[in-house]
mmCIF file of C-alpha atoms in Angstrom:
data_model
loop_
_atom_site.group_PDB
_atom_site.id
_atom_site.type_symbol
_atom_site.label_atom_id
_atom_site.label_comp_id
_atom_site.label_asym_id
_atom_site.label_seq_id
_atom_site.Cartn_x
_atom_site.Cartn_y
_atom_site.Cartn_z
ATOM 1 C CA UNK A 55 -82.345 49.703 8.902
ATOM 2 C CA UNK A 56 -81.125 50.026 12.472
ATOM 3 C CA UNK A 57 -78.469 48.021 13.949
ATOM 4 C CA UNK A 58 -79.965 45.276 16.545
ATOM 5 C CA UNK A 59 -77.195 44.384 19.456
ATOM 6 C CA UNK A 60 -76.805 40.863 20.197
ATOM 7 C CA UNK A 61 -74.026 39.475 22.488
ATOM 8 C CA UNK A 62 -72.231 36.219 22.332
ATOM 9 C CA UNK A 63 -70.419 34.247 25.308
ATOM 10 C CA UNK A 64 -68.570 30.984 26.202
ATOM 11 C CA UNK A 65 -65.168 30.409 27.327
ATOM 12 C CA UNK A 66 -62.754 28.685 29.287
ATOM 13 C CA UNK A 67 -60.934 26.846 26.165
ATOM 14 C CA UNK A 68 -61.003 27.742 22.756
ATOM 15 C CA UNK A 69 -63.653 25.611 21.695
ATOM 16 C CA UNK A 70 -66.128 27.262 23.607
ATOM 17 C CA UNK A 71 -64.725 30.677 21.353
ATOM 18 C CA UNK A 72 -64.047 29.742 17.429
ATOM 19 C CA UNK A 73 -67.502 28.678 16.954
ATOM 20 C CA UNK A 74 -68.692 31.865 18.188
ATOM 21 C CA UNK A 75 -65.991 33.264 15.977
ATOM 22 C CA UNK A 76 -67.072 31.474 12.914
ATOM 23 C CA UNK A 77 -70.796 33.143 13.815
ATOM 24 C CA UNK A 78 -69.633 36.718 14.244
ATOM 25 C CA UNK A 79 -67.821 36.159 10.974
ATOM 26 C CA UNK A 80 -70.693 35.705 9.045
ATOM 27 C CA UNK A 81 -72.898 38.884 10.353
ATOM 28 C CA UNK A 82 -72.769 42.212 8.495
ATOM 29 C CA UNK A 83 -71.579 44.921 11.011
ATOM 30 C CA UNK A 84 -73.623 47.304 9.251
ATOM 31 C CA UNK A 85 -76.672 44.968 10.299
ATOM 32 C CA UNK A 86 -75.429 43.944 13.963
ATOM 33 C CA UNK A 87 -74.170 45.221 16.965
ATOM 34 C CA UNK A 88 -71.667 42.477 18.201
ATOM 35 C CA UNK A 89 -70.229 42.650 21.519
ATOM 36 C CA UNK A 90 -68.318 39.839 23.806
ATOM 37 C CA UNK A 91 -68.305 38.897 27.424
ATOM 38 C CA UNK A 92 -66.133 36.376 28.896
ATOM 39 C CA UNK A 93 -63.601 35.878 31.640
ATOM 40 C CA UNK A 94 -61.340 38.615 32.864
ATOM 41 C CA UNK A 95 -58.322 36.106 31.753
ATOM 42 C CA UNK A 96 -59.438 33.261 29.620
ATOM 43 C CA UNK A 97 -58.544 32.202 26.579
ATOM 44 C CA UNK A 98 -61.939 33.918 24.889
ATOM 45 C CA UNK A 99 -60.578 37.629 25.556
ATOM 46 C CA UNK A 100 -57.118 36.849 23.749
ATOM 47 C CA UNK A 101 -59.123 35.448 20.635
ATOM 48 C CA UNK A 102 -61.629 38.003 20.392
ATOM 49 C CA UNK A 103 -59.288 40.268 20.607
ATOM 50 C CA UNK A 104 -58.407 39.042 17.139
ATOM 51 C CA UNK A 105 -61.219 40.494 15.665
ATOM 52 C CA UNK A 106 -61.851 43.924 16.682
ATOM 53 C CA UNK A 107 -65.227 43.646 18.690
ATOM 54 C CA UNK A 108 -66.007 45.301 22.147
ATOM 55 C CA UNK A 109 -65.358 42.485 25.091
ATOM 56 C CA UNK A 110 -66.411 42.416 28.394
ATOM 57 C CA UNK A 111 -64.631 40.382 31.250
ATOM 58 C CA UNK A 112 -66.734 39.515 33.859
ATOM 59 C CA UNK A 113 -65.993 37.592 37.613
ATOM 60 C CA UNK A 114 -66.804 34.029 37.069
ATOM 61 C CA UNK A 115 -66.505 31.127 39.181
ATOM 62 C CA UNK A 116 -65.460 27.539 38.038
ATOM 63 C CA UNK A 117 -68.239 25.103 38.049
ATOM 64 C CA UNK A 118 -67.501 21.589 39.804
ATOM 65 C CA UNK A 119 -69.124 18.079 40.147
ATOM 66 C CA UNK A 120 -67.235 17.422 43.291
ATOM 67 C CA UNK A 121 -67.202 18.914 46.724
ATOM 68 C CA UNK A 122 -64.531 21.280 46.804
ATOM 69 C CA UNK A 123 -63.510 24.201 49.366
ATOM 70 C CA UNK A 124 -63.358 26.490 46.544
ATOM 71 C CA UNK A 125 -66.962 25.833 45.986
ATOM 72 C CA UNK A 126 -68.212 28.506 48.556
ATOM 73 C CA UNK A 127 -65.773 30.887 46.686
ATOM 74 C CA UNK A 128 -66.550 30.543 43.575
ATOM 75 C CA UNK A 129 -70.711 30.498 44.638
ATOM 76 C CA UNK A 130 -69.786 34.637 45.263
ATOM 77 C CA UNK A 131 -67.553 34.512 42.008
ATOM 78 C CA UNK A 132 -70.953 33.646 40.143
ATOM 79 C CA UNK A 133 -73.147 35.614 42.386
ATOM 80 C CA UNK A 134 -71.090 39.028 41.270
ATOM 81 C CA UNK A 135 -70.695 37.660 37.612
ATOM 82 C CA UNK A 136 -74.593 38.298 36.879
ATOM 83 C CA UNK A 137 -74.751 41.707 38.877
ATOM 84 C CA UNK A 138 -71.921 42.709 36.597
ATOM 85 C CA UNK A 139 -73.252 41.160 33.116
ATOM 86 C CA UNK A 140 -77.243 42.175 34.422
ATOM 87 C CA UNK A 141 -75.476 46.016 34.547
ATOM 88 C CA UNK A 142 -73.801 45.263 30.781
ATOM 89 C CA UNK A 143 -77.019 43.619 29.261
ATOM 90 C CA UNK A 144 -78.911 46.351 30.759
ATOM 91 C CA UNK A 145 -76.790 49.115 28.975
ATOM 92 C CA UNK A 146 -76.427 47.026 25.581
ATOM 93 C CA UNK A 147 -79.884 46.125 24.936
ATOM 94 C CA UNK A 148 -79.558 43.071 23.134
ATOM 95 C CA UNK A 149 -81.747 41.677 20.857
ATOM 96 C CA UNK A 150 -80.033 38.047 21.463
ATOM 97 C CA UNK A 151 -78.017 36.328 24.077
ATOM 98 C CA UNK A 152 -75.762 33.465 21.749
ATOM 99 C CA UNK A 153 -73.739 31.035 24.586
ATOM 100 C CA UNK A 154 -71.341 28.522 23.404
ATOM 101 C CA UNK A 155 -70.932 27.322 26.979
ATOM 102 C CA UNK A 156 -67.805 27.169 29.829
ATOM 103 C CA UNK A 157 -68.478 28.340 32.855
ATOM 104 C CA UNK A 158 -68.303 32.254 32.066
ATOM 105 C CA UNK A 159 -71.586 31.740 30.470
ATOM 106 C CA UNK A 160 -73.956 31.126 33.042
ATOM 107 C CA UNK A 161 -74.001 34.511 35.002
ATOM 108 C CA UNK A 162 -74.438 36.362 31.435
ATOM 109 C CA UNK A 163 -77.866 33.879 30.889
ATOM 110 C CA UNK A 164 -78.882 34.071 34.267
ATOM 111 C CA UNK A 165 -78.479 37.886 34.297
ATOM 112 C CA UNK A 166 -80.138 38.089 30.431
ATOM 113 C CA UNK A 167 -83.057 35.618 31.359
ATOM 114 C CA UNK A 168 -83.962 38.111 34.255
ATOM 115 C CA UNK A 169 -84.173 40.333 32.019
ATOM 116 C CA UNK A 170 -86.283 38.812 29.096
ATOM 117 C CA UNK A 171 -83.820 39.180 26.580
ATOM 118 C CA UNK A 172 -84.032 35.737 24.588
ATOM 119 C CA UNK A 173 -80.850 33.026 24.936
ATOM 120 C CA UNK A 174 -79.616 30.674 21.977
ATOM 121 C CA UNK A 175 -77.253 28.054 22.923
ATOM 122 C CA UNK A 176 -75.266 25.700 21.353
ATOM 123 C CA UNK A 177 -73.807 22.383 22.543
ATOM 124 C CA UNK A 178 -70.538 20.692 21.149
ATOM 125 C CA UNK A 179 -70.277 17.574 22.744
ATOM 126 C CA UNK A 180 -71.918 14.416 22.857
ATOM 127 C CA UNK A 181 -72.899 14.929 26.066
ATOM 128 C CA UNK A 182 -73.944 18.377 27.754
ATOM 129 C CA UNK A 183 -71.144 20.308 29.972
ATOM 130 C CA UNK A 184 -72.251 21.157 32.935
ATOM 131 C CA UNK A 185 -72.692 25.068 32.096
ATOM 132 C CA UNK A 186 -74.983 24.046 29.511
ATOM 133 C CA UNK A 187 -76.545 21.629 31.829
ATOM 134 C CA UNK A 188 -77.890 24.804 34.155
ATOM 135 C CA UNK A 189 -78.517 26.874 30.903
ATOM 136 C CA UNK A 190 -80.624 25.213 29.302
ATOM 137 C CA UNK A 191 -83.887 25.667 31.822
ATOM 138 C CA UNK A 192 -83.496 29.266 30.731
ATOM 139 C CA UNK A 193 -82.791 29.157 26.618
ATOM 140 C CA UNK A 194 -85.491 30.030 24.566
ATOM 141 C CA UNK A 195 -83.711 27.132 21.362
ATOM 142 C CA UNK A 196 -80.735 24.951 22.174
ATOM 143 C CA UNK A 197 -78.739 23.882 19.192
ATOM 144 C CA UNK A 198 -76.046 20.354 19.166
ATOM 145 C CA UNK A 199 -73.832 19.544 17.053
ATOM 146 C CA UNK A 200 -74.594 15.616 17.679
ATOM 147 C CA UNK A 201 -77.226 13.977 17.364
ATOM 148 C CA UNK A 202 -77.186 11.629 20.451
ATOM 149 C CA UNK A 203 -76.694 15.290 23.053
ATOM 150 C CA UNK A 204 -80.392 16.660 21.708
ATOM 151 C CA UNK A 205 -81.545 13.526 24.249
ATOM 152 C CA UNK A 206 -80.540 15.263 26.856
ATOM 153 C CA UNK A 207 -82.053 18.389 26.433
ATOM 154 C CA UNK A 208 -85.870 19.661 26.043
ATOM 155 C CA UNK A 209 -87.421 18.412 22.684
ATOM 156 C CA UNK A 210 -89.489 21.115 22.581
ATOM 157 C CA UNK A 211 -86.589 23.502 22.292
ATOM 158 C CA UNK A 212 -83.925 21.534 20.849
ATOM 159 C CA UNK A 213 -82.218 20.450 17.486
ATOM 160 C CA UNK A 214 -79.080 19.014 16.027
ATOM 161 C CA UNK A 215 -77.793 20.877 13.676
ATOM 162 C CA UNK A 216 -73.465 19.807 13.503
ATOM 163 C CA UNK A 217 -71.192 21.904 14.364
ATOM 164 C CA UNK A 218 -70.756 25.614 13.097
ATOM 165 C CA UNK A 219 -67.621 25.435 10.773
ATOM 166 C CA UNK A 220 -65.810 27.720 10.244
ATOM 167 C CA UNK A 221 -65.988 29.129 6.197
ATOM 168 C CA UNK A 222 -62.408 30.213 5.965
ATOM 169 C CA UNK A 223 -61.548 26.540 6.585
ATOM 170 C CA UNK A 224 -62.529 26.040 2.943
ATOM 171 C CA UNK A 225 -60.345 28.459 1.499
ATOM 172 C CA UNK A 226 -56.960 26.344 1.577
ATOM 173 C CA UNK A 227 -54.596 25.543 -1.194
ATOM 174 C CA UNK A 228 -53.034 22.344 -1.557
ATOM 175 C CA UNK A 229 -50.345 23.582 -3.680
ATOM 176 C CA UNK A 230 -50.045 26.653 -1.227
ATOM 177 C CA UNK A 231 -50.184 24.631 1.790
ATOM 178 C CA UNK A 232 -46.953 22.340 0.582
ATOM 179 C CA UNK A 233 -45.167 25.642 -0.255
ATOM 180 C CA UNK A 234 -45.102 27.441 2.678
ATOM 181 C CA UNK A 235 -43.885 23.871 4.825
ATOM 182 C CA UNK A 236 -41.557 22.838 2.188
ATOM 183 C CA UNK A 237 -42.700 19.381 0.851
ATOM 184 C CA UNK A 238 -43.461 17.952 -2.387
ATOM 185 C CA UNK A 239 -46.156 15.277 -3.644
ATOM 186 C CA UNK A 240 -43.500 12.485 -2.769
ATOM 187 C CA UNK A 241 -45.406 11.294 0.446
ATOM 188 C CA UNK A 242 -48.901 12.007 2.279
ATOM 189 C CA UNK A 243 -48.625 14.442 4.160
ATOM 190 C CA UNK A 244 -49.685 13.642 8.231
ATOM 191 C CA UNK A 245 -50.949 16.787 9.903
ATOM 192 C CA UNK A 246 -50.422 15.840 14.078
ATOM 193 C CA UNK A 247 -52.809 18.581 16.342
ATOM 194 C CA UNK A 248 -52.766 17.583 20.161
ATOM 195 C CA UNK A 249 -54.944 21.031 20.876
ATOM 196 C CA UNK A 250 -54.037 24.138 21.826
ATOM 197 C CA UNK A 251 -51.889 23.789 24.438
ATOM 198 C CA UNK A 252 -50.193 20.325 22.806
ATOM 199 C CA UNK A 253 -49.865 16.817 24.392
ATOM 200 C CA UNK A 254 -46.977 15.530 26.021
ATOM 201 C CA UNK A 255 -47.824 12.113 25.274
ATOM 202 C CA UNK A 256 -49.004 12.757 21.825
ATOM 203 C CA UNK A 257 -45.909 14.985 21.309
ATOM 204 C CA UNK A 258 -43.409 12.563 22.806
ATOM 205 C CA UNK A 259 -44.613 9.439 20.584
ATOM 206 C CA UNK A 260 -44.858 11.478 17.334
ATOM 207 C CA UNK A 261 -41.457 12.464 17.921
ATOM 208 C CA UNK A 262 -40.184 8.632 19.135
ATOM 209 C CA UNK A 263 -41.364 7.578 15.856
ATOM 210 C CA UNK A 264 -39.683 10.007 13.767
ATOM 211 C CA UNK A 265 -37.248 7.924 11.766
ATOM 212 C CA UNK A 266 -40.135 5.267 10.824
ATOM 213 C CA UNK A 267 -42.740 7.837 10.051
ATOM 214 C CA UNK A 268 -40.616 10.634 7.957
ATOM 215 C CA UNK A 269 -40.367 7.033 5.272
ATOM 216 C CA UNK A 270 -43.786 6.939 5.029
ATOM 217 C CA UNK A 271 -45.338 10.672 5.607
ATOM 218 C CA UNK A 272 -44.198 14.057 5.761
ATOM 219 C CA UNK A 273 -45.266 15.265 8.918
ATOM 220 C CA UNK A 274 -46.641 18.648 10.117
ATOM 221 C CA UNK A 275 -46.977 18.353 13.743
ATOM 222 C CA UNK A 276 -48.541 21.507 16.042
ATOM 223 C CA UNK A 277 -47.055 20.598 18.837
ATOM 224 C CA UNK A 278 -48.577 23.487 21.445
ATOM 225 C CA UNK A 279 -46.977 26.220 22.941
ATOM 226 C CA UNK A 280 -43.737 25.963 24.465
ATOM 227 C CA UNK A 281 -43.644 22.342 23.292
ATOM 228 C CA UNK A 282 -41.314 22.694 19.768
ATOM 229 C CA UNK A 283 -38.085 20.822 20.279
ATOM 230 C CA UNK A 284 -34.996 22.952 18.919
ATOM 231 C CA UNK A 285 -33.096 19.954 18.121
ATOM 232 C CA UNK A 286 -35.616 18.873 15.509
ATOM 233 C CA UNK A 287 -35.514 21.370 13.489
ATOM 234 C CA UNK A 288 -33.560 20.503 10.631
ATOM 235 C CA UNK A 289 -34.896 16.779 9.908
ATOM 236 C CA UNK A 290 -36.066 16.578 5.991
ATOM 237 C CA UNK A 291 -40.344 15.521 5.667
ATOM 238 C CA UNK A 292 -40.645 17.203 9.632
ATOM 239 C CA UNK A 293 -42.321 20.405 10.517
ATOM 240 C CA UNK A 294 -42.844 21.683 13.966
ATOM 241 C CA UNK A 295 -45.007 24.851 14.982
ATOM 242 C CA UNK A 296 -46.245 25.663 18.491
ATOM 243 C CA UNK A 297 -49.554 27.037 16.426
ATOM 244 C CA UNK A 298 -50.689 27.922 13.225
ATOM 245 C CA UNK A 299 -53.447 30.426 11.919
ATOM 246 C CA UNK A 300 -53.099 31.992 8.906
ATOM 247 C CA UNK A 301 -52.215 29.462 7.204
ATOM 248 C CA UNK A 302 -53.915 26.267 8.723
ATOM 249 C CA UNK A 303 -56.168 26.261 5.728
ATOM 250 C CA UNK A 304 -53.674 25.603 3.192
ATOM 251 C CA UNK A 305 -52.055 22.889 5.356
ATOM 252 C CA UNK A 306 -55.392 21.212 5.610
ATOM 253 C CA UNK A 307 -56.029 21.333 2.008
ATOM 254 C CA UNK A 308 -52.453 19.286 1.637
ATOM 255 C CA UNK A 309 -53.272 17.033 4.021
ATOM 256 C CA UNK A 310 -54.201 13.301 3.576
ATOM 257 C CA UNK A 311 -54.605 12.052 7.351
ATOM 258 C CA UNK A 312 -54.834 14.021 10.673
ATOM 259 C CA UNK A 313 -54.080 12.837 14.347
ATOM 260 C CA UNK A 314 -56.619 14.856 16.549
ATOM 261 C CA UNK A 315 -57.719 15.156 20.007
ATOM 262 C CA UNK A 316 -61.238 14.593 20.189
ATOM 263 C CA UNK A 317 -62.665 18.096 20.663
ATOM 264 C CA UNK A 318 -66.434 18.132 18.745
ATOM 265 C CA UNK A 319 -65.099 21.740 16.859
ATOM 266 C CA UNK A 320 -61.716 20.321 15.446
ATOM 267 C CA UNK A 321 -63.299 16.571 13.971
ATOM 268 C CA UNK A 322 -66.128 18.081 12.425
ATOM 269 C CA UNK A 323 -64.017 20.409 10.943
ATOM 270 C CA UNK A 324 -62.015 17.729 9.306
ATOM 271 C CA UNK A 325 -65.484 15.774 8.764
ATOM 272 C CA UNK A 326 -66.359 18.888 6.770
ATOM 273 C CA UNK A 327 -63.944 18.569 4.934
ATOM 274 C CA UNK A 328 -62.822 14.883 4.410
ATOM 275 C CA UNK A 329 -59.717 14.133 6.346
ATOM 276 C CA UNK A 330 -59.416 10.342 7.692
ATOM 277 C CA UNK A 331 -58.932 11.147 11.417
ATOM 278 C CA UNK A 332 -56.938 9.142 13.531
ATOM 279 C CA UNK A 333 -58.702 10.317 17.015
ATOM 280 C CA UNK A 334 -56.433 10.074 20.312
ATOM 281 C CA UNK A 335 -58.798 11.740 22.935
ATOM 282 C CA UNK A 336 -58.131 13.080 26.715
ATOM 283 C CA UNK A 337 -58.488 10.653 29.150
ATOM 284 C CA UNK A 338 -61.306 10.434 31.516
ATOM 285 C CA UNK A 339 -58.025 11.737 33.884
ATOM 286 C CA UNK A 340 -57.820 15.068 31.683
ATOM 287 C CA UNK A 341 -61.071 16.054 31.670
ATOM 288 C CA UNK A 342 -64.849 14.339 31.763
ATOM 289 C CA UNK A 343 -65.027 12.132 29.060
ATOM 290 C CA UNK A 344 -66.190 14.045 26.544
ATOM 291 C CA UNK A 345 -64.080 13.296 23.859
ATOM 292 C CA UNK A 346 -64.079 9.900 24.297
ATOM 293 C CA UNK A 347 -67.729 10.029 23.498
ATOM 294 C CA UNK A 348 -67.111 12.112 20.518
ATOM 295 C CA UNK A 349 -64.506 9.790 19.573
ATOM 296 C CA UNK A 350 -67.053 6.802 19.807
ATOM 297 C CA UNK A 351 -69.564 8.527 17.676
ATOM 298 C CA UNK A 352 -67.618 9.633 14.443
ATOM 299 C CA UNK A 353 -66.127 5.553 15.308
ATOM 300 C CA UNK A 354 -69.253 4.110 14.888
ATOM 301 C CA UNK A 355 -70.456 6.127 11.916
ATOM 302 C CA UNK A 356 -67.198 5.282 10.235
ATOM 303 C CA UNK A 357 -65.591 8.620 9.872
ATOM 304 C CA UNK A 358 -62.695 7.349 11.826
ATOM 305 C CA UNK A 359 -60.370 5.295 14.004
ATOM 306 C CA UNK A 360 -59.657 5.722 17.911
ATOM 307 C CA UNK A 361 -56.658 5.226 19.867
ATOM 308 C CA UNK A 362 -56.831 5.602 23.464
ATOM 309 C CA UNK A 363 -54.130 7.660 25.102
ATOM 310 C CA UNK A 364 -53.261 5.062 28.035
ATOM 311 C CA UNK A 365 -52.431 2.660 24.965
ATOM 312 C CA UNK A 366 -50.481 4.541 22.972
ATOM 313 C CA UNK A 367 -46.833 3.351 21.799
ATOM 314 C CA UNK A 368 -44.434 3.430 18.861
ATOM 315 C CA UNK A 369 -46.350 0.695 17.874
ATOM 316 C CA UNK A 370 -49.907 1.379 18.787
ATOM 317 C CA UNK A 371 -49.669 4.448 16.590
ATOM 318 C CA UNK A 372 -47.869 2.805 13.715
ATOM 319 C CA UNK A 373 -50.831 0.003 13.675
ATOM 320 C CA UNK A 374 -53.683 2.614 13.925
ATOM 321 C CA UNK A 375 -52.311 4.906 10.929
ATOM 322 C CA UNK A 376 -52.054 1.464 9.145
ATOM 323 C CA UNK A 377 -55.467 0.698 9.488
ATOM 324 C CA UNK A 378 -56.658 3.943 8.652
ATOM 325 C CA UNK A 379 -55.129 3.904 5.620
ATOM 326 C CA UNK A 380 -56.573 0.660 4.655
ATOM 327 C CA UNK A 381 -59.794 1.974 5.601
ATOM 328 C CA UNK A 382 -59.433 5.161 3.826
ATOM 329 C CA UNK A 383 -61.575 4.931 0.826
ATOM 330 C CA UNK A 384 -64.620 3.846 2.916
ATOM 331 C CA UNK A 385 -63.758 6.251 5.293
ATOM 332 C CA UNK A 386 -63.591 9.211 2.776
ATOM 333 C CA UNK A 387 -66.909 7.515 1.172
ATOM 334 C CA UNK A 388 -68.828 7.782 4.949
ATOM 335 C CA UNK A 389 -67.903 11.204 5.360
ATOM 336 C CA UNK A 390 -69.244 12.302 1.468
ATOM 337 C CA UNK A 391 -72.466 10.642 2.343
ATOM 338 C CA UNK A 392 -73.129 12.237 6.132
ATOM 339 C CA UNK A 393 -76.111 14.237 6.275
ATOM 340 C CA UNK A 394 -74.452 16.502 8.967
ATOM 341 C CA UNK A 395 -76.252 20.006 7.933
ATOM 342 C CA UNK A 396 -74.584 23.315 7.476
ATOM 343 C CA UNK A 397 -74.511 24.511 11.069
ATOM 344 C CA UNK A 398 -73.221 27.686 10.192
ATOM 345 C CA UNK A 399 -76.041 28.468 7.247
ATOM 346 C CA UNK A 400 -78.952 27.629 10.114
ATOM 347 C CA UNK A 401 -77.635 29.504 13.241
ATOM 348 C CA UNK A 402 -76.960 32.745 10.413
ATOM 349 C CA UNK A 403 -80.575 31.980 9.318
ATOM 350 C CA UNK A 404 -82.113 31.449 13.288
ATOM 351 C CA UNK A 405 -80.023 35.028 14.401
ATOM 352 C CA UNK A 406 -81.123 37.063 11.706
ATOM 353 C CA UNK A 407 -84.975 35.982 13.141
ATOM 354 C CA UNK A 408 -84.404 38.536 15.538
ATOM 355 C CA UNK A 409 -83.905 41.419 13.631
#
């Protein structure tokens, strides 16, 4: 059978990228022709890069809620983005358009909707970005990963599905995991992720609190890049890494209780696979709120505790992490009974419709 070409986008911070990653994974290259376009600088062409599939940068303009100078700028930015990805689609012939959202994406849909070529998109948050807020009058099916965001999208068109995991996340070994960092079974191990560029708050606390938590935990703590602190190095129960890849599964797998940002891809992912979460989102400062929505929901459906950034202390912390451990059986016990689907088995299953 012929190969059928379909094209994914999204970018502007790496959750907009590893669910298309987790995707791609999934489809044969001897069925599918799978090419990228993104940003000429963003974060999406560094991790496609990764693995091995043409990509495309494109000129893009940021998208703001607010009057801005830039604005008129950026209007142009957009305006050459879909004469560049119109003269791409029109060369690749796609069978599918698959957006994950950021602001790269809307000249590629705007440029594919002109020219009938069908658009999938998916939404992470509880609330639509504003890419996916323009988007969405030209998708053909819009996909969320919570329930509450298919509100504010078409009904006709729309269903919440979770998020797409990814499958390698499932491949960790516990034993493996507390190899490679060093530690043994006598404490829980505390796995501390402030996102991909770390937290300066988050990072500063953890490390604050070091003497009390190290008697109670062994700590992993991806800190972000440029943000490991030399003279840590050497303290017993206390692992620092700017970032972690290969091996991230096998540290999950050893891991009892997580301290996350609130990004929709990383908490389902530890949803999935039954970490108590300890959920410290960005501020309403840091970005729009997003996470602190996200936060809210897995709250209220018992999957986990929230700590807001503007309260966090020494203490704060150290009276959050006891409360989620109290809570952890019933926590564990929501998570084994959510009827979150697999996102990943119904996107595969939605693509392949168009071959």
């Amino acid at each position: 059978m012929k190969k059928q070409t379909i094209v994914f986008t999204g970018g502007g911070s790496a959750g907009h990228v590893t669910p298309n990653i987790a995707i791609i994974n999934e489809l044969s290259r001897n069925e599918w022709d799978i090419h990228y376009i993104g940003s000429k600088k963003g974060i999406e062409k560094e991790l496609i890069s990764e693995i091995n599939i043409p990509y495309y940068g494109i000129s893009s303009g940021k998208l703001r809620r607010y009057m801005d100078k830039e604005n008129a700028k950026d209007l142009f930015r957009v305006l050459k983005g879909i004469i560049e990805a119109r003269k791409l689609l029109k060369r690749l012939k796609p069978k599918l358009i698959f957006s994950k959202g950021g602001f790269v994406s809307v000249p590629v849909i705007i440029a594919a909707s002109s020219l009938k070529i069908p658009i999938y998109i998916h939404e992470s948050d509880l609330t639509p970005g504003l890419a996916n807020k323009i988007s969405q009058r030209f998708a053909d099916r819009i996909f969320t990963s919570f329930d509450e965001a298919a509100a504010h999208f078409p009904a006709g068109k729309t269903v919440a599905i979770g998020s797409p995991i990814r499958r390698e996340i499932f491949s960790g070994d516990k034993e493996r995991g507390k190899a490679f960092l060093g530690f043994t079974d006598e404490k829980p191990i505390l796995t501390v992720m402030g996102g991909s560029l770390g937290s300066k708050k988050i990072n500063e606390t953890i490390r604050d609190s070091l003497q009390d938590l190290t008697s109670i935990y062994q700590i992993v703590h991806l800190c972000g890049k440029g943000q490991e602190d030399e003279s840590l190095m050497n303290i017993r129960g206390y692992r620092q890494f700017e970032y972690i890849s290969n091996e991230l599964a096998d540290i999950l797998a050893a891991t009892d209780t997580v301290v996350t940002r609130g990004g929709s891809n990383a908490i389902f992912e530890f949803l999935a696979l039954k970490i108590p979460m300890l959920i410290i989102p960005l501020t309403k400062k840091q970005s729009r709120g997003d996470q602190i929505l996200n936060a809210e929901s897995f709250y209220k459906k018992g999957f986990s505790l929230t700590l807001e950034e503007e309260t966090l202390t020494r203490g704060s912390l150290f009276e959050s992490l006891d409360k989620l451990e109290k809570r952890r059986s019933q926590i564990i016990n929501n998570m084994q009974s959510s009827l979150m689907s697999d996102a990943l088995s119904v996107l595969i299953k939605e693509i392949h419709k168009h071959r």
